[in-house]
C-alpha cells in the first residue's frame, strides 16, 4: 500500500509543475485523496460488501469534489489534476499513466445494464471539461481536447476534439503529453480558411474594380474622340454644302458657252 502511495506522489510531482513538496501533496491534493479513497471503496465493492463502498464514495465526493463509483477500475499512476467535477461511472475502466483534468466525465448513455461506460487505455490525456460517454474505447496514447464530447471509439495515438468529437491527428508520439492546450481546433482552422478565401475574394474584387475604372476612363476618352470626329465631320459637310452652289453655277456657264459655240447659226437666225 505504501509503495502505491509513494508511486502516486511521484506521479503527481512529475505531472504537476505546481507541486512543491510531498507534505503539500499529501495534505492538499484532492486528486490523490480521491484515488486513495476509491481504492478502499473498490476493494470492499469487489468483496461484495453492501452500502459501505457507496458511503465511502459519497464521502469522497464531499471531500474532494470528485465522484468515482466504487465499481470503476482504475490502473496505476492515474493522476487527477484539480479534479473538481470529475465523474467516473460504475463500469469505467482506466489504464495506467492516465491524466484527467477538472470537469471530465466518463459516463454512460441510457439505462442499459452491463458495460455502459468507457474503457480508457494507457497514457491517455483527457483535458478539462471533456465528456466521454458510452461503452467506447479510448486507445493508448490518445488525447481528448478540452470540452470535447466523445461518443465513438478513438484509435490509439489519436487526438479528438470538438462537439461531437472528431479525430484531428493520429500516430502521435507515445509519451504522456500534458500540453493539451496545443490540440488542433478544426473550427478555428475552418474560420481561418474562410478568412483566407474572403481576403482573396476582396483582392479580386478590388482588382476588378480598378480594371473597370481603367476601362471607364478609356471609354470616356474614346467617346470624347468620337464626339470630336463627329464635329469635324459635320464641319466638313457644312463646307461641302457651301461649295455646291458655286460649282453648280460654274458648270451651267460653261455649258451655255459650249452650246453657243456649237450652234452659232441658230442664234443668228433667231435674231
Short mmCIF file of C-alpha atoms in Angstrom, two decimals, residues 113-219:
data_model
loop_
_atom_site.label_atom_id
_atom_site.label_comp_id
_atom_site.label_asym_id
_atom_site.label_seq_id
_atom_site.Cartn_x
_atom_site.Cartn_y
_atom_site.Cartn_z
CA UNK A 113 -27.39 -2.81 -17.90
CA UNK A 114 -23.91 -4.24 -18.22
CA UNK A 115 -20.95 -2.40 -19.71
CA UNK A 116 -22.13 1.16 -20.35
CA UNK A 117 -19.10 3.33 -19.55
CA UNK A 118 -15.83 3.98 -21.42
CA UNK A 119 -12.65 1.95 -21.41
CA UNK A 120 -9.62 4.24 -21.35
CA UNK A 121 -6.24 2.88 -22.46
CA UNK A 122 -2.77 3.62 -21.17
CA UNK A 123 -1.05 7.03 -21.28
CA UNK A 124 -4.26 8.85 -22.24
CA UNK A 125 -4.78 12.56 -21.52
CA UNK A 126 -8.36 13.82 -21.16
CA UNK A 127 -8.47 17.60 -20.90
CA UNK A 128 -10.73 19.87 -18.85
CA UNK A 129 -14.47 19.54 -19.33
CA UNK A 130 -14.32 16.65 -21.79
CA UNK A 131 -17.20 14.17 -21.82
CA UNK A 132 -16.54 10.57 -22.85
CA UNK A 133 -19.85 8.74 -22.99
CA UNK A 134 -20.95 5.18 -23.56
CA UNK A 135 -19.18 1.80 -23.80
CA UNK A 136 -16.50 3.08 -26.15
CA UNK A 137 -12.73 2.63 -26.15
CA UNK A 138 -10.12 5.36 -25.96
CA UNK A 139 -6.92 3.85 -27.37
CA UNK A 140 -3.46 4.05 -25.84
CA UNK A 141 -1.69 7.42 -26.07
CA UNK A 142 -4.86 9.17 -27.23
CA UNK A 143 -5.66 12.78 -26.32
CA UNK A 144 -9.12 14.24 -25.81
CA UNK A 145 -9.36 18.01 -26.15
CA UNK A 146 -10.94 20.34 -23.60
CA UNK A 147 -14.73 20.44 -23.85
CA UNK A 148 -14.92 17.61 -26.36
CA UNK A 149 -17.90 15.25 -26.33
CA UNK A 150 -16.73 11.81 -27.42
CA UNK A 151 -19.37 9.19 -28.25
CA UNK A 152 -17.33 7.00 -30.63
CA UNK A 153 -14.21 4.95 -30.01
CA UNK A 154 -10.86 6.66 -30.56
CA UNK A 155 -7.95 4.68 -32.09
CA UNK A 156 -4.57 4.61 -30.34
CA UNK A 157 -2.22 7.59 -30.80
CA UNK A 158 -5.02 9.87 -31.98
CA UNK A 159 -6.30 13.28 -30.92
CA UNK A 160 -10.01 14.07 -30.78
CA UNK A 161 -11.62 17.49 -30.31
CA UNK A 162 -14.96 19.23 -30.75
CA UNK A 163 -18.65 18.52 -30.27
CA UNK A 164 -19.23 15.83 -31.29
CA UNK A 165 -15.65 14.63 -31.03
CA UNK A 166 -13.68 14.45 -34.28
CA UNK A 167 -10.28 12.88 -34.80
CA UNK A 168 -7.81 15.54 -35.92
CA UNK A 169 -4.48 13.77 -35.61
CA UNK A 170 -3.17 10.22 -35.40
CA UNK A 171 0.10 8.34 -34.98
CA UNK A 172 1.30 10.71 -32.28
CA UNK A 173 4.37 10.30 -30.15
CA UNK A 174 3.98 7.73 -27.39
CA UNK A 175 4.58 9.97 -24.39
CA UNK A 176 2.46 11.42 -21.62
CA UNK A 177 1.90 14.78 -23.31
CA UNK A 178 0.35 17.26 -20.87
CA UNK A 179 0.30 20.17 -23.33
CA UNK A 180 -3.35 19.72 -24.20
CA UNK A 181 -3.65 23.44 -24.99
CA UNK A 182 -1.81 22.69 -28.28
CA UNK A 183 -4.51 20.37 -29.57
CA UNK A 184 -5.70 21.49 -33.04
CA UNK A 185 -9.03 23.28 -33.26
CA UNK A 186 -10.80 22.34 -36.53
CA UNK A 187 -13.48 25.01 -36.09
CA UNK A 188 -10.85 27.74 -35.73
CA UNK A 189 -8.95 26.35 -38.71
CA UNK A 190 -12.15 26.40 -40.77
CA UNK A 191 -12.76 30.07 -39.90
CA UNK A 192 -9.16 30.86 -40.81
CA UNK A 193 -9.73 29.13 -44.15
CA UNK A 194 -12.87 31.22 -44.68
CA UNK A 195 -10.93 34.37 -43.81
CA UNK A 196 -8.25 33.50 -46.35
CA UNK A 197 -10.89 32.92 -49.02
CA UNK A 198 -12.59 36.21 -48.15
CA UNK A 199 -9.25 38.00 -48.41
CA UNK A 200 -8.70 36.50 -51.86
CA UNK A 201 -12.20 37.50 -52.95
CA UNK A 202 -11.73 41.05 -51.65
CA UNK A 203 -8.43 41.30 -53.52
CA UNK A 204 -10.09 40.00 -56.70
CA UNK A 205 -12.96 42.49 -56.31
CA UNK A 206 -10.51 45.35 -55.77
CA UNK A 207 -8.54 44.39 -58.88
CA UNK A 208 -11.78 44.06 -60.85
CA UNK A 209 -12.96 47.48 -59.70
CA UNK A 210 -9.64 49.03 -60.68
CA UNK A 211 -9.85 47.35 -64.10
CA UNK A 212 -13.40 48.60 -64.53
CA UNK A 213 -12.29 52.13 -63.60
CA UNK A 214 -9.49 51.99 -66.18
CA UNK A 215 -11.96 50.71 -68.78
CA UNK A 216 -14.41 53.51 -67.90
CA UNK A 217 -11.71 56.17 -68.33
CA UNK A 218 -10.64 54.68 -71.67
CA UNK A 219 -14.29 54.56 -72.78
#
